[in-house]
XYZ file of C-alpha atoms in Angstrom:
525
model
C 27.071 -11.825 2.962
C 25.723 -15.326 3.349
C 22.718 -14.626 1.132
C 25.031 -13.588 -1.706
C 27.115 -16.703 -1.282
C 24.009 -18.875 -1.399
C 22.905 -17.078 -4.555
C 26.159 -17.879 -6.328
C 25.903 -21.544 -5.421
C 22.318 -21.696 -6.679
C 23.203 -20.027 -9.954
C 26.176 -22.265 -10.742
C 24.990 -25.695 -9.667
C 21.176 -25.659 -9.819
C 18.813 -26.435 -12.636
C 15.145 -25.656 -13.035
C 14.127 -29.257 -12.291
C 12.418 -30.682 -15.353
C 10.314 -27.648 -16.139
C 9.955 -26.746 -19.765
C 7.952 -23.603 -20.435
C 8.954 -20.681 -22.609
C 12.124 -19.102 -21.230
C 12.065 -20.560 -17.717
C 14.914 -22.942 -18.394
C 18.249 -22.845 -16.634
C 21.766 -23.970 -17.642
C 22.572 -27.568 -16.877
C 24.072 -28.579 -13.554
C 27.413 -29.475 -15.171
C 29.204 -26.362 -13.945
C 29.491 -24.637 -17.326
C 32.581 -22.514 -17.913
C 33.107 -19.475 -20.111
C 34.737 -21.738 -22.685
C 31.855 -24.186 -22.912
C 28.790 -22.105 -22.206
C 27.020 -18.847 -23.069
C 27.933 -19.350 -26.707
C 24.363 -19.065 -27.953
C 21.382 -16.808 -27.391
C 19.432 -19.784 -26.025
C 22.023 -20.417 -23.321
C 22.142 -16.777 -22.243
C 18.378 -16.440 -22.268
C 18.010 -19.629 -20.230
C 20.194 -18.095 -17.541
C 18.372 -14.762 -17.411
C 15.006 -16.558 -17.460
C 15.788 -17.870 -13.992
C 15.616 -14.263 -12.701
C 11.852 -14.162 -13.318
C 11.039 -17.090 -11.097
C 12.419 -19.122 -8.211
C 14.856 -16.524 -6.883
C 11.849 -14.377 -5.930
C 9.936 -17.195 -4.260
C 10.932 -16.618 -0.629
C 9.529 -13.103 -0.949
C 6.459 -14.078 -2.998
C 5.558 -16.945 -0.675
C 4.342 -14.920 2.355
C 6.333 -11.712 2.726
C 4.779 -10.281 -0.438
C 1.497 -9.781 1.410
C 2.883 -9.263 4.918
C 5.015 -6.304 3.860
C 3.091 -4.761 1.001
C -0.436 -5.256 2.340
C -0.530 -6.079 6.066
C 1.818 -3.245 7.041
C -0.248 -0.924 4.864
C -3.507 -1.968 6.498
C -5.089 -3.636 3.463
C -4.864 -7.126 4.947
C -4.786 -8.865 8.305
C -2.931 -11.972 9.354
C -5.855 -14.196 10.208
C -5.972 -15.325 13.847
C -2.404 -14.191 14.373
C -0.961 -16.811 12.001
C 2.526 -17.655 13.257
C 3.763 -18.043 9.674
C 3.138 -14.322 9.250
C 4.845 -13.252 12.471
C 1.626 -13.667 14.474
C 0.235 -10.113 14.519
C 3.568 -8.314 14.308
C 2.889 -6.904 10.828
C -0.565 -5.771 11.882
C 0.847 -4.057 14.972
C 4.211 -2.805 13.632
C 6.155 -4.893 16.134
C 8.271 -6.818 13.619
C 11.540 -8.075 15.116
C 14.899 -8.709 13.454
C 14.404 -12.414 14.171
C 11.139 -12.563 12.207
C 11.318 -15.321 9.558
C 9.711 -13.187 6.848
C 12.288 -10.456 7.409
C 14.994 -13.007 6.716
C 13.213 -14.610 3.773
C 12.675 -11.210 2.119
C 16.294 -10.225 2.668
C 17.566 -13.520 1.277
C 15.229 -13.405 -1.712
C 16.125 -9.849 -2.737
C 19.836 -10.498 -2.382
C 19.474 -13.813 -4.170
C 17.980 -11.946 -7.121
C 20.617 -9.216 -7.049
C 23.443 -11.707 -6.493
C 22.435 -13.958 -9.369
C 21.869 -10.964 -11.635
C 25.261 -9.477 -10.768
C 27.022 -12.794 -11.392
C 25.383 -12.954 -14.815
C 26.314 -9.354 -15.660
C 29.944 -9.975 -14.728
C 30.019 -13.363 -16.468
C 28.576 -12.029 -19.713
C 31.056 -9.160 -19.656
C 33.904 -11.640 -19.179
C 32.559 -13.715 -22.043
C 32.615 -10.658 -24.278
C 36.254 -10.074 -23.350
C 37.163 -13.538 -24.679
C 36.179 -12.466 -28.176
C 32.593 -13.689 -28.226
C 31.042 -10.256 -28.678
C 27.520 -11.148 -29.683
C 24.304 -9.083 -29.368
C 22.741 -11.771 -27.178
C 25.391 -11.085 -24.526
C 24.573 -7.369 -24.524
C 20.890 -8.250 -24.217
C 21.658 -10.611 -21.346
C 23.581 -7.881 -19.518
C 20.714 -5.416 -19.924
C 18.122 -7.944 -18.772
C 20.169 -8.949 -15.732
C 20.795 -5.319 -14.833
C 17.066 -4.644 -14.997
C 16.418 -7.455 -12.523
C 19.225 -6.312 -10.265
C 17.762 -2.811 -10.271
C 14.346 -4.258 -9.421
C 15.801 -6.189 -6.487
C 17.599 -3.128 -5.094
C 14.446 -1.032 -5.486
C 12.674 -3.526 -3.241
C 15.634 -3.591 -0.852
C 15.664 0.197 -0.524
C 11.932 0.438 0.119
C 11.820 -2.518 2.500
C 14.979 -2.046 4.549
C 16.006 1.572 3.901
C 19.786 1.752 4.299
C 21.259 -1.507 3.005
C 24.363 -3.170 1.509
C 25.244 -2.967 -2.176
C 27.392 -5.801 -3.548
C 28.930 -5.399 -7.004
C 31.128 -8.529 -7.035
C 29.516 -11.317 -5.000
C 31.975 -13.912 -6.350
C 34.941 -11.997 -4.967
C 33.087 -11.385 -1.722
C 32.280 -15.073 -1.295
C 35.855 -16.033 -2.130
C 37.325 -13.622 0.386
C 35.325 -15.014 3.296
C 35.123 -11.453 4.620
C 31.484 -10.449 4.784
C 32.041 -7.108 6.487
C 29.941 -5.076 4.086
C 28.479 -1.797 5.377
C 24.976 -0.466 4.996
C 24.756 2.298 2.409
C 22.381 5.228 2.529
C 18.949 4.491 1.124
C 19.294 7.325 -1.389
C 22.397 5.615 -2.761
C 20.675 2.230 -2.953
C 17.903 3.904 -4.952
C 20.469 5.595 -7.174
C 22.163 2.249 -7.780
C 18.812 0.744 -8.807
C 18.089 3.743 -11.026
C 21.403 3.381 -12.855
C 20.532 -0.225 -13.655
C 17.099 0.800 -14.922
C 18.640 3.522 -17.085
C 21.090 1.049 -18.594
C 18.255 -1.404 -19.247
C 16.109 1.309 -20.836
C 18.940 2.124 -23.253
C 19.837 -1.464 -24.127
C 16.688 -3.594 -23.971
C 14.507 -3.980 -27.076
C 11.235 -2.096 -27.551
C 9.326 -5.385 -27.780
C 9.827 -8.542 -25.688
C 11.973 -11.043 -27.554
C 9.983 -13.757 -25.766
C 6.611 -13.482 -24.095
C 6.957 -12.180 -20.554
C 10.436 -10.701 -20.999
C 11.072 -7.106 -19.971
C 11.625 -4.337 -22.512
C 13.026 -0.834 -22.574
C 9.555 0.382 -21.619
C 9.513 -1.942 -18.632
C 12.674 -0.159 -17.530
C 11.226 3.278 -18.266
C 8.152 2.333 -16.237
C 10.262 1.276 -13.266
C 12.226 4.494 -13.582
C 8.935 6.413 -13.368
C 7.961 4.459 -10.238
C 11.352 5.020 -8.610
C 11.351 8.733 -9.458
C 7.884 9.049 -7.936
C 9.097 7.301 -4.790
C 11.912 9.858 -4.537
C 9.561 12.771 -5.178
C 11.232 13.696 -8.486
C 7.991 14.529 -10.259
C 9.389 15.970 -13.484
C 11.484 12.878 -14.133
C 8.612 10.573 -13.170
C 6.326 12.343 -15.633
C 8.898 12.151 -18.419
C 9.497 8.429 -17.904
C 5.760 7.696 -17.715
C 5.240 9.716 -20.888
C 7.808 7.572 -22.687
C 5.828 4.439 -21.855
C 2.461 5.953 -22.749
C 3.636 7.404 -26.056
C 5.167 4.086 -27.101
C 1.621 2.887 -27.810
C 2.589 -0.645 -26.828
C 0.513 -0.952 -23.672
C -3.085 -0.487 -22.658
C -5.518 -1.422 -19.913
C -6.525 -5.062 -20.191
C -10.292 -5.057 -20.797
C -11.046 -7.755 -18.197
C -9.609 -6.731 -14.808
C -11.262 -9.690 -13.074
C -9.771 -12.241 -15.466
C -6.342 -10.670 -15.167
C -6.091 -11.885 -11.562
C -8.094 -15.120 -11.681
C -6.823 -16.823 -14.831
C -3.350 -17.655 -16.064
C -4.760 -17.264 -19.575
C -4.332 -13.531 -19.075
C -0.635 -13.829 -18.196
C 1.628 -11.287 -19.898
C -1.263 -9.343 -21.337
C -1.167 -5.868 -22.879
C -1.269 -4.214 -19.445
C 1.704 -6.097 -18.006
C 5.093 -4.352 -18.063
C 6.872 -6.458 -15.429
C 5.704 -9.808 -14.086
C 7.166 -12.816 -12.319
C 6.597 -16.051 -14.210
C 5.463 -19.225 -12.438
C 5.071 -22.895 -13.385
C 2.575 -24.994 -11.432
C 4.292 -28.181 -12.563
C 7.676 -26.939 -11.391
C 7.329 -28.006 -7.789
C 8.218 -26.044 -4.688
C 9.486 -22.491 -5.328
C 8.501 -22.455 -9.001
C 4.712 -22.019 -8.712
C 2.647 -19.071 -7.484
C 1.588 -19.917 -3.882
C -0.744 -16.978 -3.177
C -4.031 -18.867 -3.288
C -2.610 -21.493 -0.915
C -2.462 -18.862 1.834
C -5.054 -16.290 0.756
C -7.783 -18.640 -0.503
C -10.586 -20.069 1.658
C -10.454 -23.649 2.911
C -13.914 -24.353 1.485
C -12.400 -23.913 -1.972
C -9.029 -25.645 -1.576
C -9.001 -27.959 1.428
C -11.026 -30.745 -0.207
C -8.532 -31.244 -3.028
C -5.289 -29.754 -1.763
C -5.579 -29.504 2.034
C -4.722 -25.810 1.785
C -6.635 -22.561 1.551
C -5.536 -21.279 4.921
C -7.039 -17.753 4.805
C -3.776 -16.734 6.468
C -4.097 -13.225 5.054
C -7.522 -11.656 4.583
C -8.815 -8.240 3.491
C -9.052 -5.777 6.363
C -12.270 -4.038 7.319
C -10.455 -0.807 6.542
C -9.727 -1.660 2.915
C -13.254 -2.984 2.414
C -14.650 0.293 3.733
C -12.264 2.278 1.519
C -13.881 1.234 -1.767
C -16.195 3.919 -3.060
C -19.834 2.900 -3.701
C -20.148 1.479 -7.177
C -16.438 0.648 -7.607
C -16.476 -2.479 -9.768
C -13.019 -3.468 -8.589
C -14.311 -4.516 -5.178
C -16.230 -7.399 -6.704
C -13.274 -8.218 -8.945
C -10.762 -8.200 -6.073
C -12.621 -9.607 -3.040
C -14.668 -12.704 -2.262
C -17.629 -11.746 -0.067
C -21.106 -13.096 0.642
C -22.778 -13.980 -2.637
C -19.617 -14.511 -4.690
C -19.959 -17.516 -6.993
C -17.944 -19.312 -9.675
C -19.768 -22.024 -11.593
C -16.502 -23.330 -13.083
C -14.805 -23.836 -9.687
C -15.992 -27.226 -8.498
C -14.881 -29.606 -5.762
C -16.406 -32.179 -3.421
C -17.946 -29.409 -1.317
C -19.391 -27.604 -4.330
C -19.981 -30.063 -7.179
C -22.283 -27.562 -8.881
C -19.953 -24.589 -8.572
C -18.320 -22.639 -5.773
C -20.367 -20.316 -3.554
C -18.822 -18.038 -0.942
C -21.159 -18.303 2.040
C -20.647 -16.516 5.378
C -24.150 -17.006 6.767
C -23.217 -19.706 9.287
C -20.772 -18.774 12.048
C -19.871 -22.455 12.500
C -16.724 -23.450 10.654
C -17.930 -26.262 8.406
C -17.051 -27.506 4.951
C -19.189 -25.046 3.015
C -19.143 -21.850 5.090
C -16.482 -19.187 5.522
C -15.716 -17.685 8.932
C -12.788 -15.356 8.367
C -12.569 -12.435 10.771
C -13.682 -9.939 8.142
C -16.046 -12.265 6.255
C -13.919 -11.869 3.147
C -11.000 -13.363 1.223
C -8.787 -11.701 -1.341
C -9.628 -12.832 -4.868
C -6.491 -11.676 -6.664
C -4.260 -14.586 -7.711
C -6.936 -17.137 -6.759
C -7.675 -19.263 -9.839
C -9.802 -22.040 -8.338
C -9.475 -25.788 -8.060
C -8.236 -26.665 -11.523
C -11.698 -27.766 -12.615
C -11.660 -25.077 -15.305
C -8.354 -26.173 -16.823
C -5.925 -24.182 -14.677
C -2.674 -26.004 -13.978
C -2.208 -26.732 -10.268
C 0.621 -28.080 -8.146
C -0.018 -30.693 -5.470
C -0.698 -28.002 -2.843
C -2.800 -25.750 -5.063
C -0.086 -23.390 -6.309
C -0.591 -22.063 -9.820
C 0.749 -20.737 -13.111
C -0.661 -17.228 -12.726
C 1.993 -14.525 -13.005
C 2.675 -11.896 -10.335
C 2.275 -8.381 -11.715
C 4.992 -6.046 -10.442
C 4.209 -3.176 -12.827
C 1.024 -2.604 -14.800
C 0.038 0.077 -17.292
C -2.585 1.356 -14.844
C 0.323 2.302 -12.577
C 1.928 4.284 -15.394
C -1.277 6.252 -15.974
C -1.641 7.071 -12.288
C 2.064 7.927 -11.972
C 1.609 10.461 -14.768
C -1.384 11.994 -12.985
C 0.431 12.194 -9.645
C 3.605 13.554 -11.205
C 1.571 16.252 -12.944
C 0.018 17.194 -9.595
C 3.463 17.266 -8.001
C 3.478 19.396 -4.861
C 0.360 21.352 -5.825
C -2.790 21.096 -3.731
C -4.840 20.086 -6.773
C -4.773 19.959 -10.549
C -7.259 20.208 -13.393
C -4.662 19.356 -16.036
C -6.580 17.805 -18.928
C -4.067 15.063 -19.720
C -3.661 14.070 -16.077
C -7.438 13.831 -15.738
C -7.703 11.846 -18.959
C -5.230 9.239 -17.734
C -6.678 9.160 -14.225
C -10.200 8.662 -15.546
C -9.160 5.788 -17.758
C -8.636 3.881 -14.518
C -11.159 5.617 -12.252
C -14.099 5.961 -14.647
C -13.560 3.702 -17.661
C -12.361 0.714 -15.649
C -13.859 1.133 -12.181
C -17.145 2.692 -13.299
C -16.902 5.666 -10.935
C -18.027 9.221 -11.770
C -15.636 11.185 -13.974
C -13.182 13.206 -11.906
C -12.839 16.895 -12.830
C -9.985 17.768 -10.475
C -7.384 15.784 -8.551
C -5.733 15.997 -5.150
C -3.027 13.799 -3.667
C -5.609 12.002 -1.543
C -7.726 11.333 -4.649
C -4.815 9.662 -6.362
C -3.761 7.673 -3.305
C -7.321 6.436 -2.860
C -7.372 5.384 -6.504
C -4.069 3.570 -6.155
C -5.324 1.742 -3.078
C -8.415 0.440 -4.873
C -6.620 -0.348 -8.135
C -3.665 -2.217 -6.629
C -5.174 -3.725 -3.470
C -3.631 -7.109 -2.552
C -0.824 -6.714 -5.123
C 1.928 -6.155 -2.553
C 2.425 -2.427 -3.111
C 0.181 -0.373 -0.838
C 2.589 -0.062 2.097
C 5.179 1.539 -0.192
C 2.604 4.138 -1.267
C 1.956 4.969 2.372
C 5.638 4.958 3.229
C 6.745 7.306 0.471
C 4.482 10.071 1.775
C 6.735 10.477 4.809
C 6.406 9.550 8.466
C 3.885 12.193 9.507
C 1.426 11.326 6.730
C 2.033 7.603 7.200
C 1.266 7.940 10.917
C -1.955 9.794 10.123
C -3.026 7.059 7.705
C -2.017 4.035 9.766
C -3.326 5.186 13.150
C -6.737 5.974 11.636
C -7.189 2.480 10.194
C -9.508 -0.227 11.463
C -7.399 -3.359 11.824
C -9.938 -5.329 13.827
C -12.346 -8.141 13.006
C -16.058 -8.847 13.272
C -17.645 -10.936 15.980
C -18.832 -14.338 14.843
C -22.326 -13.069 14.173
C -20.983 -10.017 12.343
C -22.773 -7.679 14.714
C -19.806 -5.680 15.963
C -16.190 -4.902 15.281
C -13.457 -5.861 17.703
C -11.648 -2.566 17.191
C -7.884 -2.745 16.670
C -5.469 -0.011 15.642
C -1.763 -0.153 14.871
C 0.866 1.156 17.268
C 2.769 3.321 14.801
C 4.699 6.070 16.530
C 8.375 5.992 15.526
C 10.131 6.681 12.189
C 12.124 3.464 12.645
C 8.883 1.582 11.936
C 8.951 2.831 8.351
C 11.393 0.037 7.429
C 11.944 -3.554 8.443
C 14.937 -4.347 10.648
C 17.945 -6.088 9.143
C 17.817 -9.808 10.012
C 19.620 -10.566 13.243
C 21.367 -13.572 11.705
C 22.902 -11.314 9.054
C 24.165 -8.851 11.652
C 25.850 -11.703 13.529
C 27.781 -12.597 10.376
C 28.378 -8.973 9.353
C 28.658 -6.654 12.391
C 29.008 -3.641 10.103
C 25.292 -3.926 9.415
C 24.633 -2.625 12.920
C 26.720 0.498 12.311
C 25.453 3.804 10.843
C 24.987 3.815 7.075
C 27.700 5.338 4.893
C 27.659 6.838 1.364
C 28.189 4.495 -1.579
C 28.896 7.274 -4.079
């Protein structure tokens, strides 16, 4: 596959520009060989550090929101932004030629390809007589990231290729790789997570690195996706009983300040460097932030993706997370200053005219998560307003809610004391909502929607409930916008009527190169 071939080239001849921050350093561009490289822990860790960053960028850039949030109905693509497939993600009319379909595919396979090359390379290095613990750690870390990539592949594309030797595949020139059944892609990811859980350390050897509990947490999430509730509960229990994680006390800060990066709640996070240039910094606020905040200094802040009316209406009265996750009328930040707001930023929707100080998005809102401001408060910024803030892919709040849902299982409701305790840590202690005394599936799904809104995960929660439930959820959503004066809603619903819409199509350009991708999926195991 072309994406795999590209990944190999990137891994062997690229360097991480001139960035120097913690472990985000990459081997030099001098084509290191097994004889001359990977002889030290620093060299191995520099290679695996790359898997936390740029290889994910083509997904993080726009597809992160389009797939995880727009498909799920939490966000809209503002004014049919062509960079987000116009309204195709809103309407479930995504084509195989869509650029975000291709960028997601390439990003996931870039991650898996680079990780697989590292696994195979470290194993070869061990066979030469250099059998050092840092090589075993490198294998476990790379296998974790490969498992993470295939978990995303399985949920995004369903049936998909699995490549275990991308070097051999690239050398052969024969890219006729079949699609494998989704259940086998998930199993492949699970095997990598299991290996990582058994071979990674209990504590990160550098800040931001994954641990055995990161792997156990991803196992819990994968088991839940498959509906294996007993296994999900056991894996979640392992994380909880480790005592190494907790809810971060400042939810708002967690998503608006890079100072909270890799905090006690974070189990898995992508690591970004504002000074790293294109593909190394977090671009979310460039697209999700309002122009009044970013256009004066960076000429960005496109409001390309905005909260939907449906998600805004889904927050329960009194849920503190709405104010911590969404910019709406009255939102202010005294430490965010620019030429429009020298005394501090104010989110103002009172004027329907689009001027320098007023916001006119279709839902009179912008997502706040991963928006850190203008740099006036000390945040590092790239030239276009990209940032250092990490992308959370697994938080401890997820583990607590996984435990609660796994305890519920297929029952209509539960009053299990431990499940309620963990659920209420998020629902009551964090969000400030009344203490729950019993739980249903809908209760938990509502909680997950509010807790993880705009974090790229909601569509997968909808999807894993099956087509019939997904259709019920999606077709009932309000995907419209307000009139300019806010007096009425231009009602829009999604056309969601076929199980094929549960997954994105394989990119047409990939099928042209590999015709087997258009054939029925086959077993891998």
